PDB file of C-alpha atoms in Angstrom:
ATOM      1  CA  MET O  30      -7.515 -26.124   1.554  1.00 43.00           C
ATOM      2  CA  PRO O  31      -9.229 -22.896  -0.754  1.00 45.00           C
ATOM      3  CA  THR O  32     -12.515 -24.000  -2.843  1.00 44.00           C
ATOM      4  CA  THR O  33     -11.974 -23.664  -6.585  1.00 45.00           C
ATOM      5  CA  HIS O  34     -13.804 -20.774  -7.785  1.00 53.00           C
ATOM      6  CA  SER O  35     -13.011 -19.264 -11.177  1.00 57.00           C
ATOM      7  CA  PRO O  36     -14.516 -15.650 -11.864  1.00 58.00           C
ATOM      8  CA  ARG O  37     -17.148 -14.855 -14.135  1.00 50.00           C
ATOM      9  CA  HIS O  38     -15.859 -13.454 -17.474  1.00 45.00           C
ATOM     10  CA  SER O  39     -18.518 -11.121 -17.543  1.00 50.00           C
ATOM     11  CA  ALA O  40     -17.273  -9.409 -14.339  1.00 68.00           C
ATOM     12  CA  SER O  41     -16.698  -5.649 -14.780  1.00 89.00           C
ATOM     13  CA  LEU O  42     -16.537  -4.696 -11.141  1.00 95.00           C
ATOM     14  CA  LEU O  43     -13.666  -5.658  -8.798  1.00 97.00           C
ATOM     15  CA  ILE O  44     -13.344  -4.675  -4.993  1.00 98.00           C
ATOM     16  CA  PHE O  45     -10.220  -4.771  -3.035  1.00 98.00           C
ATOM     17  CA  THR O  46     -10.933  -4.103   0.542  1.00 98.00           C
ATOM     18  CA  ASP O  47      -8.940  -3.523   3.727  1.00 97.00           C
ATOM     19  CA  LEU O  48     -10.306  -5.560   6.878  1.00 97.00           C
ATOM     20  CA  ASP O  49      -9.513  -3.969  10.432  1.00 93.00           C
ATOM     21  CA  GLY O  50     -11.358  -0.592  10.633  1.00 94.00           C
ATOM     22  CA  THR O  51     -12.510  -1.112   7.428  1.00 97.00           C
ATOM     23  CA  LEU O  52     -15.077  -4.314   6.420  1.00 98.00           C
ATOM     24  CA  LEU O  53     -14.142  -5.268  10.277  1.00 96.00           C
ATOM     25  CA  ASP O  54     -15.584  -3.124  13.389  1.00 95.00           C
ATOM     26  CA  HIS O  55     -12.433  -1.704  15.262  1.00 91.00           C
ATOM     27  CA  ASP O  56     -13.813  -3.294  18.505  1.00 90.00           C
ATOM     28  CA  THR O  57     -15.789  -6.283  17.932  1.00 92.00           C
ATOM     29  CA  TYR O  58     -13.875  -7.259  14.375  1.00 92.00           C
ATOM     30  CA  SER O  59     -17.342  -8.072  12.985  1.00 95.00           C
ATOM     31  CA  CYS O  60     -18.481  -7.795   9.659  1.00 96.00           C
ATOM     32  CA  GLU O  61     -22.325  -7.704  10.055  1.00 96.00           C
ATOM     33  CA  PRO O  62     -22.825  -3.691   9.837  1.00 97.00           C
ATOM     34  CA  ALA O  63     -21.835  -4.594   6.472  1.00 97.00           C
ATOM     35  CA  ARG O  64     -23.906  -7.673   5.520  1.00 97.00           C
ATOM     36  CA  GLU O  65     -26.487  -6.116   3.256  1.00 97.00           C
ATOM     37  CA  ALA O  66     -23.962  -4.648   1.139  1.00 98.00           C
ATOM     38  CA  LEU O  67     -21.860  -8.284   1.381  1.00 97.00           C
ATOM     39  CA  ASN O  68     -24.743 -10.053   0.324  1.00 96.00           C
ATOM     40  CA  GLU O  69     -25.296  -7.922  -2.502  1.00 96.00           C
ATOM     41  CA  VAL O  70     -21.674  -8.188  -3.791  1.00 96.00           C
ATOM     42  CA  GLU O  71     -22.041 -12.034  -3.381  1.00 94.00           C
ATOM     43  CA  ARG O  72     -25.499 -12.030  -5.236  1.00 94.00           C
ATOM     44  CA  ARG O  73     -24.279 -10.006  -8.016  1.00 93.00           C
ATOM     45  CA  GLY O  74     -20.884 -12.377  -8.571  1.00 93.00           C
ATOM     46  CA  ILE O  75     -18.407  -9.380  -8.121  1.00 95.00           C
ATOM     47  CA  PRO O  76     -15.096 -11.017  -6.947  1.00 96.00           C
ATOM     48  CA  LEU O  77     -13.982  -9.357  -3.476  1.00 97.00           C
ATOM     49  CA  VAL O  78     -10.342  -9.647  -2.609  1.00 98.00           C
ATOM     50  CA  LEU O  79      -9.424  -9.188   0.984  1.00 98.00           C
ATOM     51  CA  CYS O  80      -6.205  -6.775   0.900  1.00 98.00           C
ATOM     52  CA  THR O  81      -5.031  -6.385   4.684  1.00 95.00           C
ATOM     53  CA  SER O  82      -2.251  -6.459   7.321  1.00 92.00           C
ATOM     54  CA  LYS O  83      -3.564  -9.672   8.604  1.00 95.00           C
ATOM     55  CA  THR O  84      -1.813 -12.864   8.147  1.00 97.00           C
ATOM     56  CA  ARG O  85      -2.665 -15.764   5.844  1.00 97.00           C
ATOM     57  CA  ALA O  86      -4.193 -17.723   8.921  1.00 96.00           C
ATOM     58  CA  GLU O  87      -6.247 -14.820   9.702  1.00 96.00           C
ATOM     59  CA  VAL O  88      -7.525 -14.212   6.652  1.00 97.00           C
ATOM     60  CA  GLU O  89      -8.513 -17.880   5.461  1.00 96.00           C
ATOM     61  CA  ARG O  90     -10.567 -17.836   9.027  1.00 95.00           C
ATOM     62  CA  TYR O  91     -12.693 -14.497   7.384  1.00 95.00           C
ATOM     63  CA  ARG O  92     -12.664 -16.191   4.047  1.00 97.00           C
ATOM     64  CA  GLN O  93     -14.871 -18.966   5.492  1.00 95.00           C
ATOM     65  CA  LEU O  94     -17.038 -16.434   7.474  1.00 94.00           C
ATOM     66  CA  LEU O  95     -17.524 -14.574   4.128  1.00 95.00           C
ATOM     67  CA  ASN O  96     -17.920 -17.445   1.732  1.00 94.00           C
ATOM     68  CA  ASN O  97     -14.926 -15.855  -0.080  1.00 96.00           C
ATOM     69  CA  HIS O  98     -13.407 -18.007  -2.743  1.00 96.00           C
ATOM     70  CA  ASP O  99     -11.419 -15.132  -4.379  1.00 97.00           C
ATOM     71  CA  PRO O 100      -7.393 -14.430  -4.341  1.00 98.00           C
ATOM     72  CA  PHE O 101      -6.286 -12.278  -1.193  1.00 98.00           C
ATOM     73  CA  VAL O 102      -3.691 -10.005  -0.168  1.00 98.00           C
ATOM     74  CA  VAL O 103      -1.778 -10.452   3.413  1.00 97.00           C
ATOM     75  CA  GLU O 104       0.486  -8.719   5.607  1.00 96.00           C
ATOM     76  CA  ASN O 105       0.320  -5.270   3.665  1.00 94.00           C
ATOM     77  CA  GLY O 106       1.177  -6.332   0.332  1.00 96.00           C
ATOM     78  CA  GLY O 107       3.800  -9.086   1.492  1.00 97.00           C
ATOM     79  CA  ALA O 108       1.953 -11.646  -0.835  1.00 98.00           C
ATOM     80  CA  ALA O 109      -0.815 -12.514  -2.854  1.00 98.00           C
ATOM     81  CA  PHE O 110      -2.485 -15.952  -2.831  1.00 98.00           C
ATOM     82  CA  ILE O 111      -4.222 -17.306  -5.675  1.00 98.00           C
ATOM     83  CA  PRO O 112      -6.455 -20.162  -5.581  1.00 97.00           C
ATOM     84  CA  VAL O 113      -4.612 -22.427  -7.866  1.00 96.00           C
ATOM     85  CA  ASP O 114      -7.559 -23.359 -10.114  1.00 94.00           C
ATOM     86  CA  TYR O 115      -9.040 -19.762  -9.913  1.00 96.00           C
ATOM     87  CA  PHE O 116      -7.355 -18.388 -13.182  1.00 96.00           C
ATOM     88  CA  SER O 117      -7.392 -20.466 -16.600  1.00 94.00           C
ATOM     89  CA  PHE O 118      -3.812 -19.151 -17.904  1.00 96.00           C
ATOM     90  CA  ALA O 119      -0.492 -19.536 -16.615  1.00 96.00           C
ATOM     91  CA  TYR O 120       1.168 -16.397 -15.184  1.00 97.00           C
ATOM     92  CA  PRO O 121       4.446 -15.667 -12.817  1.00 97.00           C
ATOM     93  CA  TYR O 122       4.364 -16.934  -9.348  1.00 98.00           C
ATOM     94  CA  GLN O 123       7.300 -17.754  -6.702  1.00 96.00           C
ATOM     95  CA  ARG O 124       5.931 -21.151  -4.722  1.00 96.00           C
ATOM     96  CA  ASP O 125       2.872 -23.261  -4.201  1.00 97.00           C
ATOM     97  CA  VAL O 126       1.412 -23.107  -0.548  1.00 96.00           C
ATOM     98  CA  ASP O 127      -1.657 -25.235   0.436  1.00 94.00           C
ATOM     99  CA  GLY O 128      -3.338 -24.893  -2.705  1.00 96.00           C
ATOM    100  CA  TYR O 129      -2.518 -21.503  -3.608  1.00 98.00           C
ATOM    101  CA  HIS O 130      -0.010 -19.933  -6.129  1.00 98.00           C
ATOM    102  CA  VAL O 131       1.933 -17.403  -4.234  1.00 98.00           C
ATOM    103  CA  ILE O 132       3.266 -14.172  -5.702  1.00 98.00           C
ATOM    104  CA  GLU O 133       5.714 -12.457  -3.351  1.00 98.00           C
ATOM    105  CA  TYR O 134       6.613  -9.258  -2.841  1.00 97.00           C
ATOM    106  CA  GLY O 135       7.592  -9.012   0.930  1.00 96.00           C
ATOM    107  CA  THR O 136      10.801  -9.366   3.128  1.00 96.00           C
ATOM    108  CA  PRO O 137      10.942 -12.759   4.870  1.00 96.00           C
ATOM    109  CA  TYR O 138       9.770 -12.501   8.711  1.00 96.00           C
ATOM    110  CA  PRO O 139      12.961 -13.436  10.349  1.00 97.00           C
ATOM    111  CA  ARG O 140      14.733 -10.805   8.531  1.00 97.00           C
ATOM    112  CA  LEU O 141      12.287  -8.014   9.600  1.00 97.00           C
ATOM    113  CA  VAL O 142      12.589  -9.120  13.135  1.00 97.00           C
ATOM    114  CA  GLU O 143      16.725  -8.743  12.713  1.00 97.00           C
ATOM    115  CA  ILE O 144      16.279  -5.183  11.715  1.00 97.00           C
ATOM    116  CA  LEU O 145      13.815  -4.327  14.547  1.00 96.00           C
ATOM    117  CA  GLN O 146      15.998  -5.818  16.849  1.00 96.00           C
ATOM    118  CA  ALA O 147      19.288  -3.868  15.321  1.00 96.00           C
ATOM    119  CA  VAL O 148      17.204  -0.595  15.369  1.00 95.00           C
ATOM    120  CA  ARG O 149      16.058  -1.162  19.169  1.00 94.00           C
ATOM    121  CA  ALA O 150      19.516  -1.430  19.854  1.00 95.00           C
ATOM    122  CA  GLU O 151      21.241   1.290  18.043  1.00 94.00           C
ATOM    123  CA  SER O 152      18.279   3.784  18.817  1.00 93.00           C
ATOM    124  CA  GLY O 153      17.825   2.566  22.639  1.00 92.00           C
ATOM    125  CA  VAL O 154      14.321   3.460  22.117  1.00 92.00           C
ATOM    126  CA  LYS O 155      11.584   1.185  23.825  1.00 92.00           C
ATOM    127  CA  ILE O 156      10.278  -0.986  20.767  1.00 93.00           C
ATOM    128  CA  GLY O 157       7.643  -3.808  21.350  1.00 92.00           C
ATOM    129  CA  GLY O 158       7.004  -6.017  18.259  1.00 93.00           C
ATOM    130  CA  PHE O 159       4.650  -8.948  17.518  1.00 94.00           C
ATOM    131  CA  SER O 160       7.868 -11.137  17.799  1.00 95.00           C
ATOM    132  CA  ASP O 161       8.232  -9.785  21.347  1.00 95.00           C
ATOM    133  CA  LEU O 162       4.840 -11.178  22.546  1.00 95.00           C
ATOM    134  CA  ASN O 163       3.166 -14.361  23.307  1.00 96.00           C
ATOM    135  CA  ALA O 164      -0.651 -14.921  21.967  1.00 96.00           C
ATOM    136  CA  GLU O 165      -1.884 -13.733  25.315  1.00 97.00           C
ATOM    137  CA  GLN O 166      -0.343 -10.364  25.012  1.00 96.00           C
ATOM    138  CA  VAL O 167      -1.268  -9.755  21.769  1.00 95.00           C
ATOM    139  CA  ALA O 168      -5.168 -10.710  22.725  1.00 95.00           C
ATOM    140  CA  ALA O 169      -4.840  -8.024  25.606  1.00 94.00           C
ATOM    141  CA  LEU O 170      -3.330  -5.534  22.981  1.00 91.00           C
ATOM    142  CA  THR O 171      -5.911  -6.069  20.063  1.00 90.00           C
ATOM    143  CA  GLY O 172      -8.971  -7.170  22.022  1.00 90.00           C
ATOM    144  CA  LEU O 173      -8.904 -10.501  19.700  1.00 91.00           C
ATOM    145  CA  PRO O 174      -9.552 -13.737  21.277  1.00 94.00           C
ATOM    146  CA  VAL O 175      -6.164 -15.778  22.382  1.00 96.00           C
ATOM    147  CA  GLU O 176      -7.201 -18.108  19.564  1.00 94.00           C
ATOM    148  CA  GLU O 177      -7.180 -15.756  16.858  1.00 93.00           C
ATOM    149  CA  ALA O 178      -4.122 -13.783  18.613  1.00 95.00           C
ATOM    150  CA  ARG O 179      -2.153 -17.095  17.294  1.00 96.00           C
ATOM    151  CA  LEU O 180      -3.180 -16.878  14.101  1.00 96.00           C
ATOM    152  CA  ALA O 181      -1.877 -13.331  14.062  1.00 95.00           C
ATOM    153  CA  LYS O 182       1.335 -14.438  15.482  1.00 96.00           C
ATOM    154  CA  VAL O 183       1.633 -16.748  12.225  1.00 96.00           C
ATOM    155  CA  ARG O 184       3.696 -14.009  10.509  1.00 97.00           C
ATOM    156  CA  GLU O 185       5.525 -14.121   7.012  1.00 97.00           C
ATOM    157  CA  TYR O 186       6.034 -10.604   5.818  1.00 96.00           C
ATOM    158  CA  ASP O 187       5.262  -7.833   8.294  1.00 95.00           C
ATOM    159  CA  GLU O 188       6.221  -6.856  11.693  1.00 95.00           C
ATOM    160  CA  PRO O 189       3.395  -4.919  13.464  1.00 94.00           C
ATOM    161  CA  PHE O 190       5.199  -2.726  16.307  1.00 94.00           C
ATOM    162  CA  PHE O 191       4.865   0.066  18.868  1.00 91.00           C
ATOM    163  CA  VAL O 192       6.841   2.484  20.238  1.00 90.00           C
ATOM    164  CA  LYS O 193       6.498   3.303  24.207  1.00 85.00           C
ATOM    165  CA  GLY O 194       7.858   6.593  24.102  1.00 78.00           C
ATOM    166  CA  PRO O 195       7.083  10.489  22.781  1.00 81.00           C
ATOM    167  CA  PRO O 196       6.215  10.778  18.818  1.00 76.00           C
ATOM    168  CA  GLY O 197       9.985  11.952  18.406  1.00 80.00           C
ATOM    169  CA  GLU O 198      11.343   8.811  19.123  1.00 88.00           C
ATOM    170  CA  LEU O 199       9.119   6.965  16.760  1.00 87.00           C
ATOM    171  CA  ASN O 200      10.742   9.447  14.034  1.00 87.00           C
ATOM    172  CA  CYS O 201      14.106   8.258  15.015  1.00 90.00           C
ATOM    173  CA  VAL O 202      13.029   4.720  14.646  1.00 90.00           C
ATOM    174  CA  ASN O 203      11.560   5.515  11.111  1.00 90.00           C
ATOM    175  CA  THR O 204      14.691   7.150  10.200  1.00 93.00           C
ATOM    176  CA  LEU O 205      16.824   4.045  11.096  1.00 95.00           C
ATOM    177  CA  PHE O 206      14.533   1.910   9.224  1.00 95.00           C
ATOM    178  CA  ARG O 207      14.701   3.543   6.239  1.00 94.00           C
ATOM    179  CA  ARG O 208      18.635   4.118   6.368  1.00 94.00           C
ATOM    180  CA  ARG O 209      18.381   0.120   5.988  1.00 95.00           C
ATOM    181  CA  GLY O 210      15.969  -0.206   3.093  1.00 94.00           C
ATOM    182  CA  PHE O 211      13.106  -0.889   5.006  1.00 95.00           C
ATOM    183  CA  ARG O 212       9.515   0.592   5.446  1.00 91.00           C
ATOM    184  CA  CYS O 213       7.159   1.663   8.042  1.00 90.00           C
ATOM    185  CA  THR O 214       3.466   2.519   8.072  1.00 86.00           C
ATOM    186  CA  ARG O 215       0.675   2.757  10.096  1.00 84.00           C
ATOM    187  CA  GLY O 216      -2.177   0.652  10.518  1.00 78.00           C
ATOM    188  CA  GLY O 217      -5.492   0.860  12.822  1.00 74.00           C
ATOM    189  CA  ARG O 218      -3.620  -0.157  16.254  1.00 83.00           C
ATOM    190  CA  PHE O 219       0.232  -0.654  15.223  1.00 88.00           C
ATOM    191  CA  HIS O 220       2.958   0.421  12.896  1.00 91.00           C
ATOM    192  CA  HIS O 221       4.302  -2.068  10.432  1.00 92.00           C
ATOM    193  CA  LEU O 222       7.715  -2.804   9.419  1.00 95.00           C
ATOM    194  CA  THR O 223       8.123  -4.148   5.855  1.00 95.00           C
ATOM    195  CA  GLY O 224      10.299  -4.471   2.960  1.00 95.00           C
ATOM    196  CA  SER O 225       9.660  -2.781  -0.451  1.00 92.00           C
ATOM    197  CA  ASN O 226       6.216  -4.027  -0.349  1.00 94.00           C
ATOM    198  CA  ASP O 227       3.286  -2.434  -0.111  1.00 93.00           C
ATOM    199  CA  LYS O 228      -0.570  -2.975  -1.083  1.00 96.00           C
ATOM    200  CA  GLY O 229      -0.734  -1.065  -4.319  1.00 97.00           C
ATOM    201  CA  LYS O 230       1.824  -3.366  -6.043  1.00 96.00           C
ATOM    202  CA  ALA O 231      -0.198  -6.668  -4.960  1.00 97.00           C
ATOM    203  CA  VAL O 232      -3.344  -4.711  -5.953  1.00 98.00           C
ATOM    204  CA  ALA O 233      -1.977  -3.605  -9.413  1.00 98.00           C
ATOM    205  CA  ASP O 234      -0.978  -7.269 -10.412  1.00 98.00           C
ATOM    206  CA  VAL O 235      -4.063  -9.175  -9.295  1.00 98.00           C
ATOM    207  CA  ALA O 236      -6.383  -6.390 -11.072  1.00 97.00           C
ATOM    208  CA  ARG O 237      -4.035  -7.442 -14.242  1.00 97.00           C
ATOM    209  CA  LEU O 238      -4.857 -11.147 -13.798  1.00 97.00           C
ATOM    210  CA  PHE O 239      -8.850 -10.217 -13.617  1.00 97.00           C
ATOM    211  CA  GLU O 240      -8.595  -7.865 -16.709  1.00 96.00           C
ATOM    212  CA  ARG O 241      -6.711 -10.838 -18.366  1.00 95.00           C
ATOM    213  CA  ALA O 242      -9.483 -13.153 -17.370  1.00 94.00           C
ATOM    214  CA  CYS O 243     -12.551 -11.128 -17.528  1.00 92.00           C
ATOM    215  CA  GLY O 244     -11.522  -8.123 -19.892  1.00 91.00           C
ATOM    216  CA  GLN O 245     -12.106  -4.378 -18.702  1.00 91.00           C
ATOM    217  CA  VAL O 246     -12.692  -4.261 -15.276  1.00 95.00           C
ATOM    218  CA  ARG O 247     -13.339  -1.024 -12.882  1.00 96.00           C
ATOM    219  CA  THR O 248     -11.371  -1.534  -9.856  1.00 97.00           C
ATOM    220  CA  VAL O 249     -12.667   0.056  -6.082  1.00 98.00           C
ATOM    221  CA  GLY O 250     -10.461   0.005  -3.201  1.00 98.00           C
ATOM    222  CA  ILE O 251     -11.614   0.817   0.671  1.00 98.00           C
ATOM    223  CA  GLY O 252      -9.517   1.434   3.582  1.00 97.00           C
ATOM    224  CA  ASP O 253      -9.394   3.564   6.549  1.00 96.00           C
ATOM    225  CA  SER O 254      -5.593   4.296   7.224  1.00 92.00           C
ATOM    226  CA  GLN O 255      -2.407   4.991   6.130  1.00 90.00           C
ATOM    227  CA  ASN O 256      -1.051   1.586   5.107  1.00 89.00           C
ATOM    228  CA  ASP O 257      -4.232   1.590   2.997  1.00 95.00           C
ATOM    229  CA  LEU O 258      -2.769   4.332   0.808  1.00 95.00           C
ATOM    230  CA  PRO O 259      -1.016   2.625  -2.066  1.00 96.00           C
ATOM    231  CA  MET O 260      -3.856   0.510  -2.516  1.00 98.00           C
ATOM    232  CA  LEU O 261      -6.145   3.630  -2.849  1.00 98.00           C
ATOM    233  CA  TRP O 262      -3.584   4.981  -5.320  1.00 98.00           C
ATOM    234  CA  ALA O 263      -3.839   1.930  -7.615  1.00 98.00           C
ATOM    235  CA  VAL O 264      -7.823   1.745  -8.088  1.00 98.00           C
ATOM    236  CA  ASP O 265     -10.005   3.655 -10.091  1.00 97.00           C
ATOM    237  CA  VAL O 266     -12.555   4.230  -7.490  1.00 97.00           C
ATOM    238  CA  PRO O 267     -10.578   4.880  -3.804  1.00 98.00           C
ATOM    239  CA  ILE O 268     -13.217   5.000  -0.924  1.00 98.00           C
ATOM    240  CA  LEU O 269     -12.007   5.995   2.856  1.00 98.00           C
ATOM    241  CA  VAL O 270     -14.140   5.216   5.702  1.00 97.00           C
ATOM    242  CA  GLN O 271     -14.253   7.107   9.117  1.00 97.00           C
ATOM    243  CA  ARG O 272     -12.223   5.738  11.723  1.00 95.00           C
ATOM    244  CA  ILE O 273     -13.424   4.921  15.111  1.00 93.00           C
ATOM    245  CA  ASP O 274     -13.354   8.508  16.149  1.00 94.00           C
ATOM    246  CA  GLY O 275     -15.659   9.364  13.387  1.00 96.00           C
ATOM    247  CA  LYS O 276     -12.714  11.208  11.520  1.00 96.00           C
ATOM    248  CA  TYR O 277     -11.169  10.298   8.250  1.00 97.00           C
ATOM    249  CA  ASP O 278      -7.378   9.549   8.594  1.00 95.00           C
ATOM    250  CA  PRO O 279      -6.067  13.108   7.343  1.00 94.00           C
ATOM    251  CA  THR O 280      -2.821  11.471   5.821  1.00 93.00           C
ATOM    252  CA  VAL O 281      -4.872   9.640   3.335  1.00 95.00           C
ATOM    253  CA  LYS O 282      -4.982  11.900   0.103  1.00 95.00           C
ATOM    254  CA  VAL O 283      -5.920  10.346  -3.143  1.00 96.00           C
ATOM    255  CA  PRO O 284      -7.491  12.157  -6.311  1.00 95.00           C
ATOM    256  CA  HIS O 285     -11.118  11.740  -6.434  1.00 95.00           C
ATOM    257  CA  LEU O 286     -11.301  10.108  -3.230  1.00 97.00           C
ATOM    258  CA  ILE O 287     -14.697   9.271  -1.901  1.00 97.00           C
ATOM    259  CA  ARG O 288     -15.146   9.778   1.830  1.00 97.00           C
ATOM    260  CA  ALA O 289     -17.802   7.212   2.988  1.00 96.00           C
ATOM    261  CA  GLY O 290     -20.314   8.543   5.491  1.00 94.00           C
ATOM    262  CA  GLY O 291     -19.891   5.893   8.272  1.00 96.00           C
ATOM    263  CA  ILE O 292     -17.728   4.287  10.688  1.00 97.00           C
ATOM    264  CA  GLY O 293     -16.032   1.243   9.573  1.00 97.00           C
ATOM    265  CA  PRO O 294     -18.387  -1.478   7.913  1.00 98.00           C
ATOM    266  CA  GLN O 295     -21.126   0.971   8.373  1.00 98.00           C
ATOM    267  CA  GLY O 296     -19.412   3.435   5.782  1.00 97.00           C
ATOM    268  CA  TRP O 297     -18.378   0.189   3.881  1.00 98.00           C
ATOM    269  CA  CYS O 298     -22.046  -1.030   3.488  1.00 98.00           C
ATOM    270  CA  LYS O 299     -23.250   2.653   2.565  1.00 97.00           C
ATOM    271  CA  ALA O 300     -20.466   3.342   0.191  1.00 97.00           C
ATOM    272  CA  ILE O 301     -20.823  -0.514  -1.545  1.00 97.00           C
ATOM    273  CA  LEU O 302     -24.965   0.111  -2.226  1.00 97.00           C
ATOM    274  CA  ASP O 303     -24.382   3.422  -3.253  1.00 96.00           C
ATOM    275  CA  LEU O 304     -21.892   2.184  -5.780  1.00 95.00           C
ATOM    276  CA  LEU O 305     -23.717  -0.829  -6.839  1.00 94.00           C
ATOM    277  CA  SER O 306     -27.229   1.588  -7.154  1.00 90.00           C
ATOM    278  CA  ALA O 307     -25.229   3.947  -9.116  1.00 82.00           C
ATOM    279  CA  ARG O 308     -24.051   1.473 -11.709  1.00 65.00           C
ATOM    280  CA  THR O 309     -27.484  -0.175 -12.071  1.00 59.00           C
ATOM    281  CA  GLU O 310     -29.424   3.234 -12.666  1.00 56.00           C
ATOM    282  CA  ASP O 311     -26.503   4.022 -15.304  1.00 57.00           C
ATOM    283  CA  GLY O 312     -26.365   0.714 -17.057  1.00 53.00           C
ATOM    284  CA  GLY O 313     -23.312  -0.114 -15.187  1.00 50.00           C
ATOM    285  CA  THR O 314     -21.017   2.667 -15.876  1.00 44.00           C
ATOM    286  CA  ALA O 315     -21.070   4.856 -13.081  1.00 43.00           C
ATOM    287  CA  PRO O 316     -18.435   5.157 -10.704  1.00 40.00           C
ATOM    288  CA  LEU O 317     -20.923   6.051  -7.647  1.00 38.00           C
TER     289      LEU O 317
END
């Protein structure tokens, strides 16, 4: 169950962050390299909205580890989960689940599995989806402990998949998905099949709720890969961290993009501390 935690009405900064490969280390899934910046964000009462391809079950675990009580976005913008007492005003949402108002954007997971199976049959391409794997197999592919892999399989709006073949086969698969009205994006480890949702739509709606509660808010988005692109387009200050190979994802191109000097959580920490330092020095107005 979520903990009630209303936003501070004086908040002028709002941070949206990806998890895997961004706030979390690619291999260890640890956020400890970003701890200094996380502590400063918490000390200042800055809302930190997790915006990820992970499931709600996974995100709830990380919210406990981070002492985070803010809204969050799951499965590449499939839904935004708002603690029921977080905002003091009414707003539209689709359903109530376990103490959250849920704003839904995504296609139900069973439908995505049907589409993946149909495209696999039509194309003859060897496509592997999470729906084909048990928790032990997911753990082997991701490096997650088996218990956490089980949480990764509790999916609602997004089907991670991989193609066992040359790049041309992936292009064929993507074309067939698009013809059926579905999207495919690339994350840190897998490709993701979704409906018409993306992180940007959810980020824009959540940001509007904060603006209604707090007044003018400057938004920051931090990611590392292609599926973060809609989120980075939707914020005022887009930040890209280095991937595990020390390079930046070349497909992420956004005006005024800040390329953080560091891989994953190391880059996250440096970028946030630089941001907060600049705002302090300039009276809270500087973007970085």
